[in-house]
CSV table of C-alpha atoms and ligand atoms in Angstrom, one decimal:
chain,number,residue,atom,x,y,z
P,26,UNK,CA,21.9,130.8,105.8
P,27,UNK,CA,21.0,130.3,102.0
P,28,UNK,CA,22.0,127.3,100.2
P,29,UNK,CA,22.4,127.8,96.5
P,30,UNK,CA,23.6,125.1,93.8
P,31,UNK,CA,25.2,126.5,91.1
P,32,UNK,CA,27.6,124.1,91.0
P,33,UNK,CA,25.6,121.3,88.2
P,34,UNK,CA,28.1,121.0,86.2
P,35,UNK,CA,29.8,119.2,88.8
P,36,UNK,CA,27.2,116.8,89.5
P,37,UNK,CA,23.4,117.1,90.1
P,38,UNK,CA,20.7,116.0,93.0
P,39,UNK,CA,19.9,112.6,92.8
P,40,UNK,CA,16.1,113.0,91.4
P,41,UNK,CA,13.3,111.8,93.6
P,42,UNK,CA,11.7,109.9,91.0
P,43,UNK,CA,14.9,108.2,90.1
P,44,UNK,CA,15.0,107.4,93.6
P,45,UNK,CA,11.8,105.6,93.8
P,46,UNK,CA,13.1,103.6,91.0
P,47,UNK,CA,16.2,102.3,92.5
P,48,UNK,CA,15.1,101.3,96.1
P,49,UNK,CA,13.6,98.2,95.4
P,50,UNK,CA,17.1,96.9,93.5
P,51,UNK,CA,18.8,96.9,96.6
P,52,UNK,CA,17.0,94.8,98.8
P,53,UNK,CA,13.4,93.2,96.5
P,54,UNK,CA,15.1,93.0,93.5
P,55,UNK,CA,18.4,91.8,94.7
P,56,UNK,CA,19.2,89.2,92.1
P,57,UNK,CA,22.4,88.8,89.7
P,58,UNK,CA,20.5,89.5,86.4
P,59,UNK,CA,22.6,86.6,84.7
P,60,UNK,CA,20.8,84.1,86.6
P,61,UNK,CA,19.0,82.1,85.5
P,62,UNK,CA,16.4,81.5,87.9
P,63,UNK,CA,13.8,84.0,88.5
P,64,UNK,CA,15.4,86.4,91.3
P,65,UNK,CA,18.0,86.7,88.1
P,66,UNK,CA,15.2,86.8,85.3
P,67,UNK,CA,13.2,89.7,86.9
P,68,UNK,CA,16.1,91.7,87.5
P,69,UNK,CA,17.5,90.9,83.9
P,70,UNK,CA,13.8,92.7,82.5
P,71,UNK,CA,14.9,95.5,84.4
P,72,UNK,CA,18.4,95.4,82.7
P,73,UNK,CA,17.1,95.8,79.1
P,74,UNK,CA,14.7,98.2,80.3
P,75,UNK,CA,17.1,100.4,81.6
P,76,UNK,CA,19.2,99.7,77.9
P,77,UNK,CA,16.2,100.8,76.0
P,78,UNK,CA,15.6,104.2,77.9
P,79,UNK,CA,19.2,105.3,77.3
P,80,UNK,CA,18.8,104.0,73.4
P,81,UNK,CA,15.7,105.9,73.3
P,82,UNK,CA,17.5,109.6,74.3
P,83,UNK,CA,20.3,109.2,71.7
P,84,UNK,CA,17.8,107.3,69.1
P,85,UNK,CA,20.1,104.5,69.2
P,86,UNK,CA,18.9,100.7,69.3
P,87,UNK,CA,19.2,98.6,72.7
P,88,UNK,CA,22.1,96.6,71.5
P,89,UNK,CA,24.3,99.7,71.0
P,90,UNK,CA,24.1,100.1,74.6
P,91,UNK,CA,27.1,98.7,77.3
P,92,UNK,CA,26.6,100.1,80.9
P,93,UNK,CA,29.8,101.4,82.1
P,94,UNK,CA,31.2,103.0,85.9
P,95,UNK,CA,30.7,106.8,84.5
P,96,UNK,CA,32.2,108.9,81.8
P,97,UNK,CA,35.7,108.3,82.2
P,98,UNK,CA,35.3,104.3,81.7
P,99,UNK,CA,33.0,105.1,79.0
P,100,UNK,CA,36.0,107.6,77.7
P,101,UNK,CA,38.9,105.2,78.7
P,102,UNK,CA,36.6,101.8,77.1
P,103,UNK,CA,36.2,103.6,74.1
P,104,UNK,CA,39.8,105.2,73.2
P,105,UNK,CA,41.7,102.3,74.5
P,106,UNK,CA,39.0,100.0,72.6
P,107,UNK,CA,40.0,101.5,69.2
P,108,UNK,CA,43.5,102.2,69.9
P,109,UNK,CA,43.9,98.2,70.6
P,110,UNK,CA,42.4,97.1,67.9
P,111,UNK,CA,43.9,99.3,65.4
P,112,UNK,CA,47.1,99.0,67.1
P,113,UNK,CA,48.7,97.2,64.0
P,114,UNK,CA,47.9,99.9,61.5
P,115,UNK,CA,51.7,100.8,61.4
P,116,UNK,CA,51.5,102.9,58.4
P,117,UNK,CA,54.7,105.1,58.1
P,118,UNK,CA,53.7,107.2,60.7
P,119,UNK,CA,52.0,105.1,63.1
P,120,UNK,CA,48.2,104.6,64.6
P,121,UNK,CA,46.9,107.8,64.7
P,122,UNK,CA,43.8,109.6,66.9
P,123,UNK,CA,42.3,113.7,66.8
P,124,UNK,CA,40.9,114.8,69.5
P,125,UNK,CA,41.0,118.3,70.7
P,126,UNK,CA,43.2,120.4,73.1
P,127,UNK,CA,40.0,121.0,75.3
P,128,UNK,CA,39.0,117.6,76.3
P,129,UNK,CA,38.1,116.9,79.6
P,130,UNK,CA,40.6,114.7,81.2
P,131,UNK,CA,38.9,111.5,81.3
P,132,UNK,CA,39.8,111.7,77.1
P,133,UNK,CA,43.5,113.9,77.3
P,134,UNK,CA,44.7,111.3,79.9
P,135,UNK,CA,43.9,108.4,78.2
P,136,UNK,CA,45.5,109.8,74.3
P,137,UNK,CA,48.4,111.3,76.9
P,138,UNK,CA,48.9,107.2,78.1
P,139,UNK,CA,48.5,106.1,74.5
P,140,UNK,CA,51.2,107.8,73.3
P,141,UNK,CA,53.4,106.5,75.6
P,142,UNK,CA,52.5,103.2,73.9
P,143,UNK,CA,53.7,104.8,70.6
P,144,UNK,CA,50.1,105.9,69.1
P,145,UNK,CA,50.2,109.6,67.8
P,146,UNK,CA,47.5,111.9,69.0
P,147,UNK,CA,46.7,115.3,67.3
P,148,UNK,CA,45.7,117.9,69.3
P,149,UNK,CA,43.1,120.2,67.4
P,150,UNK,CA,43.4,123.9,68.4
P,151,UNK,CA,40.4,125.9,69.1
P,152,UNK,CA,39.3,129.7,68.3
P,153,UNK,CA,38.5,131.9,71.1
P,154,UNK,CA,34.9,130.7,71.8
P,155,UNK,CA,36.5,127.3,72.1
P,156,UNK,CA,35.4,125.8,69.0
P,157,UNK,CA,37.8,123.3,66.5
P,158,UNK,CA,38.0,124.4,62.6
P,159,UNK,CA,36.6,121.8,60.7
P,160,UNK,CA,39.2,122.7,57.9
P,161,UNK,CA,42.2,121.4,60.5
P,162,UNK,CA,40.4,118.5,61.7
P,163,UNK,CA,40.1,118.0,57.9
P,164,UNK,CA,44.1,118.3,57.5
P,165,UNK,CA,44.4,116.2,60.1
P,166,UNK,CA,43.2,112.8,58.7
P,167,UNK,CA,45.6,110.3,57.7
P,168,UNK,CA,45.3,106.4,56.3
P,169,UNK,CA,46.7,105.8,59.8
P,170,UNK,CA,43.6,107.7,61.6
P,171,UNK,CA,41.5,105.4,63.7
P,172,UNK,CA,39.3,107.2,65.5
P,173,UNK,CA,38.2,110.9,66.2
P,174,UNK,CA,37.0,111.9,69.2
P,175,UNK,CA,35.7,115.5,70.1
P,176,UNK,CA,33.8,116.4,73.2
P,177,UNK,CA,30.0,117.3,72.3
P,178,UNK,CA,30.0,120.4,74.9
P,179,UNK,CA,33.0,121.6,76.9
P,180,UNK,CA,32.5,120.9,80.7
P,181,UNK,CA,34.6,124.4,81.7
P,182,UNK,CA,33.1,127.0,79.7
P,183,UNK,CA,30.0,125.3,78.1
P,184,UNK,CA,30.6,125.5,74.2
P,185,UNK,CA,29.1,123.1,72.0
P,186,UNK,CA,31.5,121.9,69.2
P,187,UNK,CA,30.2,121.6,65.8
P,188,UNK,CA,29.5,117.6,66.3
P,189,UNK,CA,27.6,117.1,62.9
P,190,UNK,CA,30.1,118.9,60.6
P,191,UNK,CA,32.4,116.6,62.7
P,192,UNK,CA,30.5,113.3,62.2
P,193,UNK,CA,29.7,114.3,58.5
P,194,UNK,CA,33.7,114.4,57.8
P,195,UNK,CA,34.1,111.3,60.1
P,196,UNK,CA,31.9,109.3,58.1
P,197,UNK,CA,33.1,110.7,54.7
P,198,UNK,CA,36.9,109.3,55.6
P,199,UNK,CA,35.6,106.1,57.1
P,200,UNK,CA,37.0,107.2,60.4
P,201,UNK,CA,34.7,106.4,63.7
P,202,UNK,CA,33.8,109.4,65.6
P,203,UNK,CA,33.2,109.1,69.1
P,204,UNK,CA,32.0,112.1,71.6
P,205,UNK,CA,32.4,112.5,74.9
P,206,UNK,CA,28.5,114.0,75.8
P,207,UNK,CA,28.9,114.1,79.2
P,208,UNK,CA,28.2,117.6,79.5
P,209,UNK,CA,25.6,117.7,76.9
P,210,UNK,CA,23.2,114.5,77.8
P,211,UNK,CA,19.5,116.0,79.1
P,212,UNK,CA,20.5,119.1,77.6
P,213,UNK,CA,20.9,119.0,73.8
P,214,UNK,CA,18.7,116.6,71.6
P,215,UNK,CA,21.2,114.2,70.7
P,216,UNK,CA,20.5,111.7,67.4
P,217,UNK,CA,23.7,109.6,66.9
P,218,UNK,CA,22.5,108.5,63.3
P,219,UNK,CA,21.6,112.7,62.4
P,220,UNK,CA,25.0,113.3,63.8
P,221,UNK,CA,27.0,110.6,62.5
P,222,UNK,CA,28.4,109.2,66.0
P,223,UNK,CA,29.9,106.0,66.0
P,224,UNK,CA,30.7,106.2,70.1
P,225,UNK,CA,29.0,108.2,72.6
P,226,UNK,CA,29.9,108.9,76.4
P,227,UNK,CA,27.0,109.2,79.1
P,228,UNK,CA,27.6,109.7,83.0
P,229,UNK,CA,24.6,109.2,85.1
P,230,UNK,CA,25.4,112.3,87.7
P,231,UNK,CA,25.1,114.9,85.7
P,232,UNK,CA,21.6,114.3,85.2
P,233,UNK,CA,20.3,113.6,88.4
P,234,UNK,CA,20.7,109.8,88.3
P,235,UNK,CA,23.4,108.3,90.8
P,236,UNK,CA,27.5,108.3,91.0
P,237,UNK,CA,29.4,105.6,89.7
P,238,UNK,CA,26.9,104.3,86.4
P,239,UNK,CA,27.2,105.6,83.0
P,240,UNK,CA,27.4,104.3,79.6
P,241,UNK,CA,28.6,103.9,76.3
P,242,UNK,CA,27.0,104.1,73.1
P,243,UNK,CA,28.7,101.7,70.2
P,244,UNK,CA,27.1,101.8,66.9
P,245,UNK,CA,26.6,98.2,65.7
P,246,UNK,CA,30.1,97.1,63.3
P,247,UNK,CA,32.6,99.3,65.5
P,248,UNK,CA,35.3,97.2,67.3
P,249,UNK,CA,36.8,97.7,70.0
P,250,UNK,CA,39.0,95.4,72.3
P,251,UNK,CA,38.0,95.1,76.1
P,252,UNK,CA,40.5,97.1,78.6
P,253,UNK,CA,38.6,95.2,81.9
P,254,UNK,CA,38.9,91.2,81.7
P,255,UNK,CA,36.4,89.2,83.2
P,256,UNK,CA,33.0,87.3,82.9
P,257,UNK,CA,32.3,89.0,79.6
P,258,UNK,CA,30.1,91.2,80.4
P,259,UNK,CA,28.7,93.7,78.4
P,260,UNK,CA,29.5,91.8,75.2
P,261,UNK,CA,33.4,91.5,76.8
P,262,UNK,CA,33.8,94.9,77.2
P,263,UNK,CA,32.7,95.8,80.8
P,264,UNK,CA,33.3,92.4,82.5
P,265,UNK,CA,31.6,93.0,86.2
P,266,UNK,CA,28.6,92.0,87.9
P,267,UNK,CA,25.9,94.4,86.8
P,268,UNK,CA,25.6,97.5,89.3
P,269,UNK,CA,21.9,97.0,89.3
P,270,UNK,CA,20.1,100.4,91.1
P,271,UNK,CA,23.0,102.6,89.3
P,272,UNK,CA,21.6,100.8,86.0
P,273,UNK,CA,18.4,101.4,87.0
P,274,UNK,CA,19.0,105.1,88.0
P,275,UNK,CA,20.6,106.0,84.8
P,276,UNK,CA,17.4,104.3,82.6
P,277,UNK,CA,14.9,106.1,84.5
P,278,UNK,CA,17.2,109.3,84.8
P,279,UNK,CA,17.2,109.2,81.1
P,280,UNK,CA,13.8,108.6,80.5
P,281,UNK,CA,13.0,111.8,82.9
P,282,UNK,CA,15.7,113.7,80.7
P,283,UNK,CA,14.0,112.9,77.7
P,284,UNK,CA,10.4,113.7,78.6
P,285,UNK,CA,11.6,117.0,80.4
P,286,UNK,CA,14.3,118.4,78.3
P,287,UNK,CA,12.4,120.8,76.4
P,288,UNK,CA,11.0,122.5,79.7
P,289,UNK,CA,13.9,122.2,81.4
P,290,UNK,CA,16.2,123.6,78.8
P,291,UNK,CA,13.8,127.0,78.4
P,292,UNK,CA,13.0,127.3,81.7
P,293,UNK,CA,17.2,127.2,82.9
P,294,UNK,CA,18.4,128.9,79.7
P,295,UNK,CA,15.8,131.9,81.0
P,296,UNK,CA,17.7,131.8,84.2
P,297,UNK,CA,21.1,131.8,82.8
P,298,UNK,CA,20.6,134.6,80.4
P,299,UNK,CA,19.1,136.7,83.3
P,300,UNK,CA,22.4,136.0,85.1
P,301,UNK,CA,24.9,136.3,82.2
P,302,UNK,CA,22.7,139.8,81.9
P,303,UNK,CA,23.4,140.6,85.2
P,304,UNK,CA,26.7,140.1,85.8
P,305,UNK,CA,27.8,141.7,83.0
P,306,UNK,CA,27.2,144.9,84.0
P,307,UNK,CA,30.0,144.8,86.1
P,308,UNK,CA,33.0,146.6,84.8
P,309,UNK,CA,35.7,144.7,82.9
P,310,UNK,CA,33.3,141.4,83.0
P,311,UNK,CA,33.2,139.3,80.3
P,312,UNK,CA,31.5,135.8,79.3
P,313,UNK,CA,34.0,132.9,78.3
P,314,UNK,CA,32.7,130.1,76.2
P,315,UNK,CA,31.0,130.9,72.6
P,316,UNK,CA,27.7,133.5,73.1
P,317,UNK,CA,25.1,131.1,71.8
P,318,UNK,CA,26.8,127.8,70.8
P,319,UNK,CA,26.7,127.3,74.8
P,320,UNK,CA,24.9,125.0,76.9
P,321,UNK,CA,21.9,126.4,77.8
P,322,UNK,CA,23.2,126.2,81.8
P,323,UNK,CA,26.4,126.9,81.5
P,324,UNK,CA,27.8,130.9,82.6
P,325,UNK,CA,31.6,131.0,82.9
P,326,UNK,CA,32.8,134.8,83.6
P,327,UNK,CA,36.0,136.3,84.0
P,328,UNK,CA,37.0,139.6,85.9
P,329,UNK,CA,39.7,141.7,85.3
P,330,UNK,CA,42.2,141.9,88.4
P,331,UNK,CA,40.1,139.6,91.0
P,332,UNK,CA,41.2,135.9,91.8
P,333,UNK,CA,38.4,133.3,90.8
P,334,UNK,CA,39.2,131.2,94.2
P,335,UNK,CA,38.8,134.3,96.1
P,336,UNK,CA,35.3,134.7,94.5
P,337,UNK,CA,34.4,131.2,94.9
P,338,UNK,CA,34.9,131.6,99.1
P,339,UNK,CA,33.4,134.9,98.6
P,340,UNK,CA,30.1,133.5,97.4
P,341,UNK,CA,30.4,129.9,99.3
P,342,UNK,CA,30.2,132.3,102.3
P,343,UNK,CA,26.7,133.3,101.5
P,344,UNK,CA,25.6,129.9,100.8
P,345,UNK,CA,26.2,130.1,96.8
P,346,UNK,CA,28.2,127.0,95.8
P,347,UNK,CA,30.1,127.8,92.2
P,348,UNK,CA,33.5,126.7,91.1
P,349,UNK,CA,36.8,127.9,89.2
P,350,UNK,CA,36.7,125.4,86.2
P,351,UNK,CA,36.0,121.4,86.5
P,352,UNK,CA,36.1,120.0,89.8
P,353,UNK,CA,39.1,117.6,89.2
P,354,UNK,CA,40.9,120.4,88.3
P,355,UNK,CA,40.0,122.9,90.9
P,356,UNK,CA,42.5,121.4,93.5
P,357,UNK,CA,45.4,122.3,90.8
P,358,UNK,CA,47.1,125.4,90.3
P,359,UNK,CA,48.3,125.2,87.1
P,360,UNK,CA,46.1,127.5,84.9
P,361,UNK,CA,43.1,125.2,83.1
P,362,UNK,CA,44.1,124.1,79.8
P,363,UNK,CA,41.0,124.8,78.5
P,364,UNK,CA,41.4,128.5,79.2
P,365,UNK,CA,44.9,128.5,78.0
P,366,UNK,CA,43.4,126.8,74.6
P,367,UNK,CA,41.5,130.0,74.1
P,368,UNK,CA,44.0,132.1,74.8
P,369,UNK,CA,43.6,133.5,78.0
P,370,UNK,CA,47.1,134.6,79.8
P,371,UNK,CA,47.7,132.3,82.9
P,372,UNK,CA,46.2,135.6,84.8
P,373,UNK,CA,43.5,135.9,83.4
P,374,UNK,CA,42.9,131.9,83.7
P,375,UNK,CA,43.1,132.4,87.5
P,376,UNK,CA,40.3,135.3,87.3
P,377,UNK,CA,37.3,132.9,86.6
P,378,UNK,CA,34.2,131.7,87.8
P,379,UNK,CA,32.0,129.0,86.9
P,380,UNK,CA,28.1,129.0,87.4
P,381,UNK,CA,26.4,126.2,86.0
P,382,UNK,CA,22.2,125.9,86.7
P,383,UNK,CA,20.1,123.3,87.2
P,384,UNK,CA,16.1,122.1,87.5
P,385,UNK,CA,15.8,123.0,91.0
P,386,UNK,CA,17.4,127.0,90.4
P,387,UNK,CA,14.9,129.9,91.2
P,388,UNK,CA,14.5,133.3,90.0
P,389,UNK,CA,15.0,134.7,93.5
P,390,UNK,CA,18.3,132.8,93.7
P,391,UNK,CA,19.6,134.6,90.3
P,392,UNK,CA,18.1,137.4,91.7
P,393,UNK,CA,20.5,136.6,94.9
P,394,UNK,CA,23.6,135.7,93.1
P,395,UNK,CA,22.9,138.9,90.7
P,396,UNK,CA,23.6,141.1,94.1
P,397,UNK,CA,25.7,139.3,95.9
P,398,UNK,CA,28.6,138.4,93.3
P,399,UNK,CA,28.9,142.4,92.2
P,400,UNK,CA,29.8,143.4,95.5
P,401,UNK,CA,32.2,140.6,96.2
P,402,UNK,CA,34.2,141.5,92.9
P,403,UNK,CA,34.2,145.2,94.0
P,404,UNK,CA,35.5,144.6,97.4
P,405,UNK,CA,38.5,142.1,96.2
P,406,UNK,CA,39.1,144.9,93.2
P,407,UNK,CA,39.5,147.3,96.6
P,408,UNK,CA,42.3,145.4,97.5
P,409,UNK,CA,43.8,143.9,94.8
P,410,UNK,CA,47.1,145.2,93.5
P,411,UNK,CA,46.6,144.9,89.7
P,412,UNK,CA,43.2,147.1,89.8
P,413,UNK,CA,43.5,150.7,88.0
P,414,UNK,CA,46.1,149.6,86.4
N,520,PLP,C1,33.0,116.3,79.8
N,520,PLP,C2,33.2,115.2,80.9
N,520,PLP,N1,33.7,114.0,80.6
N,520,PLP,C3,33.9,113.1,81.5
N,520,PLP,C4,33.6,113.3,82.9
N,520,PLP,C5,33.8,112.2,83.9
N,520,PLP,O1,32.6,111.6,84.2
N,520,PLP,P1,32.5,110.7,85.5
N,520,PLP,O2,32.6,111.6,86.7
N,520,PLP,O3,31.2,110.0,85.4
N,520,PLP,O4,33.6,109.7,85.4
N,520,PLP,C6,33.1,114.6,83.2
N,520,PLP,C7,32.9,114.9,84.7
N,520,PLP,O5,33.0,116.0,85.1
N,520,PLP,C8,32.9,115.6,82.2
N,520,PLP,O6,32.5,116.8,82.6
């Protein structure tokens, strides 16, 4: 039987080359890079190399780098970070963060938990592409604001948010600005000075480095106190004993983004428009997410009268592996928020599907997909109750 991906943004295949890169940490290169005899100094070389690859991608400087155990750290070191130091700015109405209603998790959670603490969080609506107004976020700002932060692209439906109107106001109030780029890394050019970001989150998996490594970009100035206690690590913000071939993996995973994103990009974005294309000439199909302010792998579809689950097993039982929505919310019932943000009914949130492409797609798989996924969504329409009507 076939076995097609189209699950990336999920996570990715760890890349061979990153591979190559991180065998020798485990066993040759085994030291505790704060040593400081040589097994540590060698390994510690490696360490700041890995720093300056991420810096490189976001045109940051090495020392705006900490390394991190994936997005929602990064997310969670970030948010908490501010919220603690700013924690005293008890204006009349309290410390105060934006963010938006379609955050992934890893950023709703943690403002969910702050507010228990007594910090207010505002909750930016979006239109029906998905995209915040900058005239709200503009209403928004208080003296009490501490920090912004607004996902660079959506991780459901793919729709880039308008990060450098964002940063410009950001800067213009003195506010920091950080983004949660997990989605976007490897896939949009990203210059955090261009764009105005003060904070950037980075997760190793979703560009074919390993699980379990990511990192956080902190423009020099911005303060932040540590949530994890320790050694001091990571300038006291990530105390922990380096994970040394995840480090690794994410600076050569980086570097490979970097040199291949331009191919890549054209080459998937060719792919997806071939299967948004396709698909769309089924009846009563239609693409969620913005048209063009999309990642360029991202196709997120919905279909009148059909369950997206029943799709999903549909297609996983001719070897196409695709999902409903993010996959930490996949084993929920409740309707995605993301969906309900854009005002989809909580029907129409259960009638989606999720295709997300990668490097290693093929024509002949969209090709594949472009047949197969048609007739599944006529046979369930066959049987399903709300149909015709
Ligand atoms: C937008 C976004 N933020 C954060 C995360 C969490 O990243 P990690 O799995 O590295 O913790 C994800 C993962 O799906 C994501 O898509």
């Amino acid at each position: 039987m076939k076995k097609i991906f189209m699950d990336y943004a999920s996570t990715t295949k760890v890349d061979k080359e990153v591979i190559d890169a991180i065998l020798p940490f485990f066993s040759e290169y085994f030291g505790n890079p704060l040593s400081l005899h040589l097994f540590g100094r060698i390994v510690h070389e490696a360490l700041d190399q890995s720093r300056k690859k991420i810096a490189d991608l976001l045109n940051a400087k090495e020392d705006e780098i900490i390394f991190t155990a994936g997005g929602t750290e990064s997310d969670n070191i970030a948010i908490k970070g501010a919220a603690y130091q700013n924690k005293n700015k008890r204006g009349s109405k309290g410390p105060h963060i934006i963010t938006s209603a379609i955050e992934h998790p890893a950023v709703l959670e943690t403002c969910k938990h702050l507010e228990k603490q007594g910090f207010k969080v505002k909750y930016l609506p979006v239109d029906k592409f998905g995209i915040i107004k900058i005239d709200d976020l503009q209403e928004s700002i208080s003296k009490n604001t501490f920090l912004i932060t607004i996902m660079f692209a959506n991780n459901e439906i793919g729709t880039i948010e308008p990060i450098k109107e964002i940063g410009k106001v950001a800067k213009e109030n003195n506010i920091p600005f950080h983004t949660d780029a997990v989605q976007a890394i490897g896939k949009v050019p990203i210059n955090v000075n261009k764009l105005n970001i003060d904070m950037l989150s980075i997760s190793s998996h979703k560009i074919y480095g390993p699980k379990g490594i990511g990192a956080l970009y902190i423009r020099k100035g911005v303060k932040l106190q540590p949530i994890v206690h320790g050694g001091g690590h990571e300038k006291g913000l990530r105390s922990s004993t380096h994970n040394m071939p995840g480090i690794v993996g994410l600076g050569k995973a980086c570097e490979l983004a970097k040199k291949r994103m331009e191919k890549d990009t054209k080459y998937i974005k060719n792919l997806r428009d071939k299967l948004i294309k396709n698909t769309l000439q089924v009846e009563e199909t239609y693409l969620n997410g913005h048209p063009e302010k999309r990642l360029v792998n991202n196709a997120h579809f919905r279909f009148t009268a059909v369950e997206g689950e029943s799709i999903l097993l549909g297609l996983d039982e001719k070897g196409i592996a695709t999902s409903t929505g993010s996959a930490c919310s996949s084993m929920k019932l409740k309707a995605s928020h993301v969906l309900t943000a854009i005002g989809l009914s909580p029907v129409e949130s259960n009638s989606v599907i999720r295709l997300t492409l990668g490097r290693d797609n093929t024509e002949e798989e969209i090709l594949y997909v472009s047949r197969v996924l048609p007739e599944i969504v006529e046979k369930l329409r066959q049987i399903s109750p709300l149909w015709g009507k």
